[in-house]
Short mmCIF file of N, CA, C and O in Angstrom, two decimals:
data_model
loop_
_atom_site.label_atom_id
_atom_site.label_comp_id
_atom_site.label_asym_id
_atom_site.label_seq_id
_atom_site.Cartn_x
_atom_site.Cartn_y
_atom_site.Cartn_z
N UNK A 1 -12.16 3.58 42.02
CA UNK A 1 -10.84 3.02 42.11
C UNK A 1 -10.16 2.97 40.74
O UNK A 1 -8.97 3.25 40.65
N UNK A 2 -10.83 2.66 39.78
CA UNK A 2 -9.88 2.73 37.90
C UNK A 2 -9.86 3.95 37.79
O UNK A 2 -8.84 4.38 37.24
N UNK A 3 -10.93 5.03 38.23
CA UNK A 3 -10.10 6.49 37.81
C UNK A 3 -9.00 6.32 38.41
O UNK A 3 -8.14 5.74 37.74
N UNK A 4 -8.68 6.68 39.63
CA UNK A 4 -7.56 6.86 40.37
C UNK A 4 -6.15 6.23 39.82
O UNK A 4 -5.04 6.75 39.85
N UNK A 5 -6.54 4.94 39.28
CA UNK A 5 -5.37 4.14 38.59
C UNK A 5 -5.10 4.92 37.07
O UNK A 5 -4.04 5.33 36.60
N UNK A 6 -6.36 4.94 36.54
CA UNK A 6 -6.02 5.67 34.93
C UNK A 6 -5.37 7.15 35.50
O UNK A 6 -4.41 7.53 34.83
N UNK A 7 -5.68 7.82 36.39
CA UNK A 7 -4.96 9.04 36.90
C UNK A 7 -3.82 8.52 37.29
O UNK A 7 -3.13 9.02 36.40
N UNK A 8 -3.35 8.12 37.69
CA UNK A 8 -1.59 7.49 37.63
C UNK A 8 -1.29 7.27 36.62
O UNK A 8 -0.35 7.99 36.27
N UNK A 9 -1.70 6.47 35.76
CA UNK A 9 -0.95 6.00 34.58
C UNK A 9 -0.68 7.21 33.78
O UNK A 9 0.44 7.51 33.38
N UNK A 10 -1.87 7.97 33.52
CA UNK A 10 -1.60 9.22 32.62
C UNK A 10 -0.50 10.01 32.85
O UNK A 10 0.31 10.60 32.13
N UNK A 11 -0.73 9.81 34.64
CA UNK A 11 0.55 11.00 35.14
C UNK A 11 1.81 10.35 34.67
O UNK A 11 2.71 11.12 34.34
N UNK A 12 2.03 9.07 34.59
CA UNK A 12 3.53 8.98 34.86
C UNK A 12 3.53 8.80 33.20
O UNK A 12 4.67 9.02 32.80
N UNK A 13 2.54 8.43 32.03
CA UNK A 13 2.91 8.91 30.66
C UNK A 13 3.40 10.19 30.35
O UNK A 13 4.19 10.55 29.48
N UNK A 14 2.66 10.94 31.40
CA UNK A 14 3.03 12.44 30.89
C UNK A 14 4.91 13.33 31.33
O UNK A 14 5.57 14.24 30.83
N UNK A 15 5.13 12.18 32.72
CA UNK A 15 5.96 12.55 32.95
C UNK A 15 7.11 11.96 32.53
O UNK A 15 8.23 12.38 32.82
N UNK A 16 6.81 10.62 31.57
CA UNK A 16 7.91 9.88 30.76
C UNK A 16 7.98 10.67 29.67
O UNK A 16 9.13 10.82 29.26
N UNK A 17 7.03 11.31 28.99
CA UNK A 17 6.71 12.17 27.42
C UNK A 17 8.22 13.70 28.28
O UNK A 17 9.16 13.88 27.50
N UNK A 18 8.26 14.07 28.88
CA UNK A 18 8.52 15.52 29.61
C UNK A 18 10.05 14.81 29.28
O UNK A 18 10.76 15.08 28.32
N UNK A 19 10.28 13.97 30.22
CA UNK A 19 12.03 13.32 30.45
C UNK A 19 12.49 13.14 29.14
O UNK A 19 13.47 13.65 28.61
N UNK A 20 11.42 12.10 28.52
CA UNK A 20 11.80 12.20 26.41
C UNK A 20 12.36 13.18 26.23
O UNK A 20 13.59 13.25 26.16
N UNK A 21 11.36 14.42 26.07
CA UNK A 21 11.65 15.56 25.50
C UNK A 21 12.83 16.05 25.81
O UNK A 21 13.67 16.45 25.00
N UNK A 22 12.94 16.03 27.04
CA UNK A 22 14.31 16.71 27.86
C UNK A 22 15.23 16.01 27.56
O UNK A 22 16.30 16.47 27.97
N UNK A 23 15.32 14.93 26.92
CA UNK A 23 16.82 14.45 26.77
C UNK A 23 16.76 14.75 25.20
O UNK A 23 17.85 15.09 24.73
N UNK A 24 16.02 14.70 24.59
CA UNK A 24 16.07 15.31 22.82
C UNK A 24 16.91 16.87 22.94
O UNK A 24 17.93 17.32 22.43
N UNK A 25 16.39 17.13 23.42
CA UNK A 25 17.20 18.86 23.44
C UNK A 25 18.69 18.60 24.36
O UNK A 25 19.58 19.27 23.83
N UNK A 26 18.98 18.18 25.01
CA UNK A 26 20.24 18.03 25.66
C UNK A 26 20.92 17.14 24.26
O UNK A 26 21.97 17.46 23.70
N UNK A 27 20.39 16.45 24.03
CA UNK A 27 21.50 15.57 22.85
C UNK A 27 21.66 16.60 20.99
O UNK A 27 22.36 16.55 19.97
N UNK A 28 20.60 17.32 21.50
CA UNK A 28 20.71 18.37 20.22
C UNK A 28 21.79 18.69 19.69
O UNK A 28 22.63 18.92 20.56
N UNK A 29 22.24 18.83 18.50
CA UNK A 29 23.20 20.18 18.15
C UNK A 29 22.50 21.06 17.67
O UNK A 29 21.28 21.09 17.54
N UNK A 30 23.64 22.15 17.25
CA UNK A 30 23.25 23.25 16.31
C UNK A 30 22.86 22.85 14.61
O UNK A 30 23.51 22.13 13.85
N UNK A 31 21.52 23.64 14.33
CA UNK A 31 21.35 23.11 13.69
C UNK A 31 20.30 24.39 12.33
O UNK A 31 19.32 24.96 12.80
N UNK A 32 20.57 24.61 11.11
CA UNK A 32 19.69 25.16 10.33
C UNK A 32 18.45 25.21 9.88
O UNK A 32 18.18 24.05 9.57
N UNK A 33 17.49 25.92 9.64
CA UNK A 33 16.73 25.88 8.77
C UNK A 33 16.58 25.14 7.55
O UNK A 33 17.48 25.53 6.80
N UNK A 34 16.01 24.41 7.08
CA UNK A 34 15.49 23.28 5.66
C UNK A 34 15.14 24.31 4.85
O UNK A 34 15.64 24.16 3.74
N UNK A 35 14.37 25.47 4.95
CA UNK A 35 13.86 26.28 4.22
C UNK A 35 12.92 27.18 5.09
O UNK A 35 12.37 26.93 6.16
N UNK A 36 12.91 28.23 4.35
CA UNK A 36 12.40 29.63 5.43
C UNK A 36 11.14 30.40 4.34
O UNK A 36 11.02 30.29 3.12
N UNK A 37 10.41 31.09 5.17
CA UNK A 37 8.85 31.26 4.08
C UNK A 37 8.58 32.15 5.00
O UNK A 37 8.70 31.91 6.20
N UNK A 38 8.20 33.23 4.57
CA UNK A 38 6.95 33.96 5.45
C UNK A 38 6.13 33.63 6.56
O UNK A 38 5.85 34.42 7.45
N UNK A 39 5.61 32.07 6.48
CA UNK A 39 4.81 31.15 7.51
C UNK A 39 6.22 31.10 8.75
O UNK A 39 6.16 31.44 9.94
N UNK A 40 7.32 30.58 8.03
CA UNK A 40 8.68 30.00 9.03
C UNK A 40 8.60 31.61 9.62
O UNK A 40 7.91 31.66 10.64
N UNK A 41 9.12 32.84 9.23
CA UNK A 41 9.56 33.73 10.08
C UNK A 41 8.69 34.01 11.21
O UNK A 41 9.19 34.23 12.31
N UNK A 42 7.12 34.01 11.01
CA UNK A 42 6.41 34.12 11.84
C UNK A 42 6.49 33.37 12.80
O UNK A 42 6.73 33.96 13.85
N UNK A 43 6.35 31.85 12.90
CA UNK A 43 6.34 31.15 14.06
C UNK A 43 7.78 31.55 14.85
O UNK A 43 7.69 31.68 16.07
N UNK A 44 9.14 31.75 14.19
CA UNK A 44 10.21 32.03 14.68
C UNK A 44 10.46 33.52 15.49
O UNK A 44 11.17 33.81 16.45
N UNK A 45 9.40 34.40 14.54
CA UNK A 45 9.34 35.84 15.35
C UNK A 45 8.55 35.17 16.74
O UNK A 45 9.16 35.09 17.80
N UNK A 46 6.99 34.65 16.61
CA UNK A 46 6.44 34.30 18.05
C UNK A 46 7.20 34.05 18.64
O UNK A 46 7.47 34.83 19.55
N UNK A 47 7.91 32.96 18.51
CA UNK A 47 8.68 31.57 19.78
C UNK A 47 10.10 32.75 20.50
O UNK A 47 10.48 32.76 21.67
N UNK A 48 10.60 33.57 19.40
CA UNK A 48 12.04 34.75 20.39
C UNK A 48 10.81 35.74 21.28
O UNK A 48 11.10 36.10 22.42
N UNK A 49 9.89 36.01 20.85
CA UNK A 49 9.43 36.94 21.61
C UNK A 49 8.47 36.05 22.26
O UNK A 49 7.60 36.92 22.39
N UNK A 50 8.09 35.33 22.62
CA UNK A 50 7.61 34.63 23.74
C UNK A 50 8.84 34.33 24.81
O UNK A 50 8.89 34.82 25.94
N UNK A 51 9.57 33.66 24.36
CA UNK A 51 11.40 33.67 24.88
C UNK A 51 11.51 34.96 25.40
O UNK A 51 11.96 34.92 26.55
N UNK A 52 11.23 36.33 24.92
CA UNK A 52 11.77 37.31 26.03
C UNK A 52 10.62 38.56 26.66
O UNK A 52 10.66 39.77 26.88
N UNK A 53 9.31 37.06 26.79
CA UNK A 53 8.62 37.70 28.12
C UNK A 53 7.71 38.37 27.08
O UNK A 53 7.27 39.29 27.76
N UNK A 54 7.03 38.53 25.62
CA UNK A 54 6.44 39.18 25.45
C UNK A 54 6.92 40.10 24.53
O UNK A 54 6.17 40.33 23.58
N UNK A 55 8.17 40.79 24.56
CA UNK A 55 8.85 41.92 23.96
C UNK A 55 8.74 41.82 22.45
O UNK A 55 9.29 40.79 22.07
N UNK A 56 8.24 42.50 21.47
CA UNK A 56 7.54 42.82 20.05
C UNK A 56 9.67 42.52 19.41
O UNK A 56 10.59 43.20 19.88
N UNK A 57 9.82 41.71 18.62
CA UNK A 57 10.49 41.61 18.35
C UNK A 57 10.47 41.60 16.09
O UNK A 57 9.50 41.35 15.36
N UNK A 58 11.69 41.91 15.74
CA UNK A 58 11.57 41.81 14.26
C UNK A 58 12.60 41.33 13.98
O UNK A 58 13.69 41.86 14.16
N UNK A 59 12.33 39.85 13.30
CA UNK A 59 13.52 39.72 12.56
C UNK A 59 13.94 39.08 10.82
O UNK A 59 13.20 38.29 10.24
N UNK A 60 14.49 39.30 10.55
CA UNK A 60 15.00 39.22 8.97
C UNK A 60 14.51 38.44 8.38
O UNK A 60 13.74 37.74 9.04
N UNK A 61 14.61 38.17 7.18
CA UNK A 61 14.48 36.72 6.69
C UNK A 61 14.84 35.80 6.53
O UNK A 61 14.06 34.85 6.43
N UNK A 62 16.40 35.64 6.41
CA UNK A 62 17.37 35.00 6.94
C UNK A 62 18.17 34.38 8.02
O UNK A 62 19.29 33.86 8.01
N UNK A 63 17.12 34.61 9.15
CA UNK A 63 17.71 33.78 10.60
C UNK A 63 17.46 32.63 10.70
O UNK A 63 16.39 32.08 10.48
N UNK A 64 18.32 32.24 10.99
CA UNK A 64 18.63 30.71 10.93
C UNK A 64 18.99 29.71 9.33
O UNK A 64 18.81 28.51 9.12
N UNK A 65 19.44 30.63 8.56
CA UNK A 65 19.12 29.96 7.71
C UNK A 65 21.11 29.84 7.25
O UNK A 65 21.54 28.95 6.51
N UNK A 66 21.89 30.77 7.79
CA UNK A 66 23.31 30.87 7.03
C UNK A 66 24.01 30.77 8.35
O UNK A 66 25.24 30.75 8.43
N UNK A 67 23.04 30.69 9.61
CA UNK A 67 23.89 30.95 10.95
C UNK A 67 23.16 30.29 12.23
O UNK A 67 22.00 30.60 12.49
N UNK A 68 23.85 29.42 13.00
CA UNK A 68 22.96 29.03 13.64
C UNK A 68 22.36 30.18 15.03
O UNK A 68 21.52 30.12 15.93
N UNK A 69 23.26 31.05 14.59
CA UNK A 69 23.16 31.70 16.42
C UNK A 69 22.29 33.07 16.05
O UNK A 69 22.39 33.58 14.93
N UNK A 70 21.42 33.64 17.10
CA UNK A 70 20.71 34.64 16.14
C UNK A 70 20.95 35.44 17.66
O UNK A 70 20.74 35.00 18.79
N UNK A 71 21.55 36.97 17.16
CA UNK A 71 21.96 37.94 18.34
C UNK A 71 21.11 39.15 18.07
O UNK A 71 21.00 39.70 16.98
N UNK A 72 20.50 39.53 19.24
CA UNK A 72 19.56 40.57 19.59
C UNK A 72 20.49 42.09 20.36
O UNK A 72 21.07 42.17 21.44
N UNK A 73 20.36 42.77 19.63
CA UNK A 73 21.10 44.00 20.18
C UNK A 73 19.49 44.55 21.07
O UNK A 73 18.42 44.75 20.50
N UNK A 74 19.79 44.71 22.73
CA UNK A 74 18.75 45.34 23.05
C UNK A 74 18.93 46.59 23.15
O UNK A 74 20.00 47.20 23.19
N UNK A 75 17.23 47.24 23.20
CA UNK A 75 17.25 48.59 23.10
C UNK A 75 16.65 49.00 24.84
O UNK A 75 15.51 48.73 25.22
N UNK A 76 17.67 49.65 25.65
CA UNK A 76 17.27 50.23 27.00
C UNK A 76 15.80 50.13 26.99
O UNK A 76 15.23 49.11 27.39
N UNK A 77 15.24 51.04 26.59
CA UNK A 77 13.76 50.92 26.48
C UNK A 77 12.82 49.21 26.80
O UNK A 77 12.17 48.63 27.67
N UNK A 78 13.42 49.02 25.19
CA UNK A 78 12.77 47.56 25.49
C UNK A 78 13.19 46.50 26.65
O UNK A 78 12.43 45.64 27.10
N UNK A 79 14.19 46.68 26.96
CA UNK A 79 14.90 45.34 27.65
C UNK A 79 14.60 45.86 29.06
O UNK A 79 14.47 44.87 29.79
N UNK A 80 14.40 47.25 29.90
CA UNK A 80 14.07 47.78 30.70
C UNK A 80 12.41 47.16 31.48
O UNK A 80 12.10 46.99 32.66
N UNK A 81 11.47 46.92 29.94
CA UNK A 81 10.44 46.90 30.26
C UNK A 81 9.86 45.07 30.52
O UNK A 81 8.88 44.63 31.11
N UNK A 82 10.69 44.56 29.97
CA UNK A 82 10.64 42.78 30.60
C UNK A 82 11.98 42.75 31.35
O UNK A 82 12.72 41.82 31.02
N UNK A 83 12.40 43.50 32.20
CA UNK A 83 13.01 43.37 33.26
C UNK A 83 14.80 42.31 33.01
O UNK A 83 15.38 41.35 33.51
N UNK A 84 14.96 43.33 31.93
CA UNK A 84 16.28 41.91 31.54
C UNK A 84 17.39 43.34 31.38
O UNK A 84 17.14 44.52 31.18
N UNK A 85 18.95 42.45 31.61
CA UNK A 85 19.69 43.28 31.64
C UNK A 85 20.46 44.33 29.99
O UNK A 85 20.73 43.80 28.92
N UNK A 86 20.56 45.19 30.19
CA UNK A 86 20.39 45.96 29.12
C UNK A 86 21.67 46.02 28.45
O UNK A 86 21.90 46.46 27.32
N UNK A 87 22.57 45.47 29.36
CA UNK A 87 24.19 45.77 28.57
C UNK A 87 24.72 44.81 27.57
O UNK A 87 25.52 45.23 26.73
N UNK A 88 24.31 43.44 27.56
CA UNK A 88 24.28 42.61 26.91
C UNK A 88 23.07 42.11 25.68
O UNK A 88 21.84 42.19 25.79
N UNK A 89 23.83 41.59 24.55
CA UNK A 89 22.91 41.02 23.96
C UNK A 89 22.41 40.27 24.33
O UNK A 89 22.75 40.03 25.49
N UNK A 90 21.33 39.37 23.79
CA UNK A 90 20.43 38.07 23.78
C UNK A 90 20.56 37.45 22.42
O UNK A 90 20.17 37.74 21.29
N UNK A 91 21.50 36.14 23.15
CA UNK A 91 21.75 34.94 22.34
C UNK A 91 20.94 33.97 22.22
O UNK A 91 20.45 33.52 23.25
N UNK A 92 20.60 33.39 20.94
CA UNK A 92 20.03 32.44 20.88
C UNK A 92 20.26 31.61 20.07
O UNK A 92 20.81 32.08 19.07
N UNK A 93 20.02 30.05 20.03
CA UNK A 93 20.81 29.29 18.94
C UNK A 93 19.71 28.07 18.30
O UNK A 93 18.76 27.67 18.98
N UNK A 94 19.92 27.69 17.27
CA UNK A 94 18.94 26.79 16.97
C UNK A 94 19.50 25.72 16.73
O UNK A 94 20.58 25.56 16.16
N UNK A 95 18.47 24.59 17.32
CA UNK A 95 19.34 23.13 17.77
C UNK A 95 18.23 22.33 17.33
O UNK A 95 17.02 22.55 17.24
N UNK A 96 19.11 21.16 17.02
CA UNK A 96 17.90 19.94 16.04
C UNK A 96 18.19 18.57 16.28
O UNK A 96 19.37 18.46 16.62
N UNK A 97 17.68 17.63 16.24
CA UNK A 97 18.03 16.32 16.50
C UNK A 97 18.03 15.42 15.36
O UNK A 97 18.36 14.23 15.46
N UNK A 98 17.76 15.84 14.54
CA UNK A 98 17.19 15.14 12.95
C UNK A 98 15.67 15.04 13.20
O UNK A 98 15.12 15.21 12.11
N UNK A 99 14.53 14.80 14.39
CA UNK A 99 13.78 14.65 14.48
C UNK A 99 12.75 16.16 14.80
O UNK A 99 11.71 16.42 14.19
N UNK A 100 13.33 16.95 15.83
CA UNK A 100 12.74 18.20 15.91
C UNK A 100 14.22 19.48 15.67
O UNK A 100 15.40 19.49 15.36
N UNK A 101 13.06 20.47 16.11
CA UNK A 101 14.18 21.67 16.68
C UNK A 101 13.60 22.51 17.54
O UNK A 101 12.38 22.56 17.63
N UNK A 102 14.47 23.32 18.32
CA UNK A 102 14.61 23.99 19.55
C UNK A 102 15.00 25.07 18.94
O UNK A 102 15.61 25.18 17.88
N UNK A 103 14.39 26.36 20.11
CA UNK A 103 15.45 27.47 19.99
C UNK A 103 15.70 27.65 21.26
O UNK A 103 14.68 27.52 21.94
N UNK A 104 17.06 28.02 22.11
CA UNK A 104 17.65 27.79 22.95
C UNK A 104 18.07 29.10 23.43
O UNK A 104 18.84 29.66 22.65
N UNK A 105 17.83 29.64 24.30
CA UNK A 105 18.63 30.40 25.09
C UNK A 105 19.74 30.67 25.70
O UNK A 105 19.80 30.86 26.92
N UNK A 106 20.76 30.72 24.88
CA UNK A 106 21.93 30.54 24.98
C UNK A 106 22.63 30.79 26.58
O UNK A 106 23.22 29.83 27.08
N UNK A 107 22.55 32.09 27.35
CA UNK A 107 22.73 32.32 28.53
C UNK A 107 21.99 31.19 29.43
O UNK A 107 22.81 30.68 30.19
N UNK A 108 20.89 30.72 29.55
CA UNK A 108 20.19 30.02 30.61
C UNK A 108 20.06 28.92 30.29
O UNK A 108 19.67 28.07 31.10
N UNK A 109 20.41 28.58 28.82
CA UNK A 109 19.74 27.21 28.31
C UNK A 109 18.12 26.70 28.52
O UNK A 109 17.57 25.64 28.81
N UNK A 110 17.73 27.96 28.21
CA UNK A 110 16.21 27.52 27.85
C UNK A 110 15.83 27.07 26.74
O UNK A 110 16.63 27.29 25.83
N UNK A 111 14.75 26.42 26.41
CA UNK A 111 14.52 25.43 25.23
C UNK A 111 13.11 25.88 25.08
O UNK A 111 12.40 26.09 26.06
N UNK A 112 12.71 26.01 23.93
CA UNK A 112 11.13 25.87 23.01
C UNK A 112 11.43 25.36 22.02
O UNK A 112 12.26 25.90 21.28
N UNK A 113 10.77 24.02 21.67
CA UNK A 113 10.46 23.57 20.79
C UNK A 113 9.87 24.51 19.49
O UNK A 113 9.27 25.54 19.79
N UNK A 114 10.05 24.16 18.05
CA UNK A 114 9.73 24.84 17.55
C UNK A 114 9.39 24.00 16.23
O UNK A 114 10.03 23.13 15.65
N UNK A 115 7.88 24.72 15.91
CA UNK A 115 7.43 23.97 14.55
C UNK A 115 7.58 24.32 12.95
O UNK A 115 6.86 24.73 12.04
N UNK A 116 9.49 23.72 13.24
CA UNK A 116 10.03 23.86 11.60
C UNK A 116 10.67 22.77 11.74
O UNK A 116 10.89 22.02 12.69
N UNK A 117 11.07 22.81 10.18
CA UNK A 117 12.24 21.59 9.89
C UNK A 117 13.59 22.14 9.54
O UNK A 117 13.87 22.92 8.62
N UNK A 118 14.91 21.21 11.08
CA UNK A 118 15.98 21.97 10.51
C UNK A 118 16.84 20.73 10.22
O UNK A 118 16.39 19.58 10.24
N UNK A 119 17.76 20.98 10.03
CA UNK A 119 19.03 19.80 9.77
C UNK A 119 20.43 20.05 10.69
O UNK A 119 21.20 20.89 10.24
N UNK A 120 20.78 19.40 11.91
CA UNK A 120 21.89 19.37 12.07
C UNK A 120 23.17 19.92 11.29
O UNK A 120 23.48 19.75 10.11
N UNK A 121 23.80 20.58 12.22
CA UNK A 121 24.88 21.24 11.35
C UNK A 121 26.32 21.00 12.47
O UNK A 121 26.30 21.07 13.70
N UNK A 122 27.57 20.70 11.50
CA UNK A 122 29.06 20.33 12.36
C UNK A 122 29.49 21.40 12.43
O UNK A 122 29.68 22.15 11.46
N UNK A 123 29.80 21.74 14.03
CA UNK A 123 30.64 22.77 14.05
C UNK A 123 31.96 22.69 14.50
O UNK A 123 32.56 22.38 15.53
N UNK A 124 32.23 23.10 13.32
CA UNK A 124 33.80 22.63 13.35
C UNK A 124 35.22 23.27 12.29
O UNK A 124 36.35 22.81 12.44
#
C-alpha cells in the first residue's frame, strides 16, 4: 500500500516539474548567447539536429550570438530524407527566461531546453 502511494506522489511531482517547465518557455523571450566556445556550438549543433529528426547539420560560430533567429536553407536531398517540406526554410529562435534557454521551433513552437547561458533580449 506505501508503494502505491509513493507511486502517486512521484507521478504527480513529475507532472507538476512538466507544467513548471511548460510555463517557463511560454513566458520566454528571445534571447542571446552569454558567450559561445567550441563546447557551446556543439551542444547547439546536437539540440537543431535532434530538432530535425536526426539530419547532420553545420553551423557557424556565431549563432545565436548577434541574432536571435537562426535560418536553415534546406537542401532537397536532406529535407527529403526526414520527411519535411523542402520549399521553405527552418526557423528557429532562441528564448530565455533569465533562468534557462530554449531553442524553439519557430513554425510548430517546439521547445528543447538547452544547456547554455543566454540573456533575454528586447525586441523592439
Amino acid at each position: 500500500m506505501r508503494m502505491a502511494a509513493l507511486a502517486k506522489l512521484c507521478g504527480f511531482a513529475l507532472m507538476c516539474l512538466g507544467c513548471s517547465s511548460q510555463q517557463s518557455v511560454e513566458t520566454a523571450t528571445p534571447a542571446l548567447l552569454l558567450e559561445t566556445s567550441p563546447e557551446i556550438q556543439s551542444k547547439l549543433q546536437t539540440a537543431v539536429s535532434q530538432a530535425l529528426g536526426g539530419a547532420k547539420v553545420t553551423l557557424g560560430p556565431k549563432v545565436f550570438v548577434d541574432d536571435t533567429v537562426l535560418v536553415l536553407e534546406n537542401t532537397p536531398k536532406q529535407m527529403a530524407l526526414i520527411g519535411r517540406d523542402m520549399g521553405r526554410p527552418i526557423k528557429f529562435q532562441l528564448v530565455g527566461n533569465g533562468e534557462k534557454c530554449w531553442l524553439t521551433r519557430l513554425s510548430t513552437g517546439e521547445s528543447w531546453e538547452l544547456p547554455v547561458m543566454c540573456k533575454p533580449v528586447s525586441t523592439g
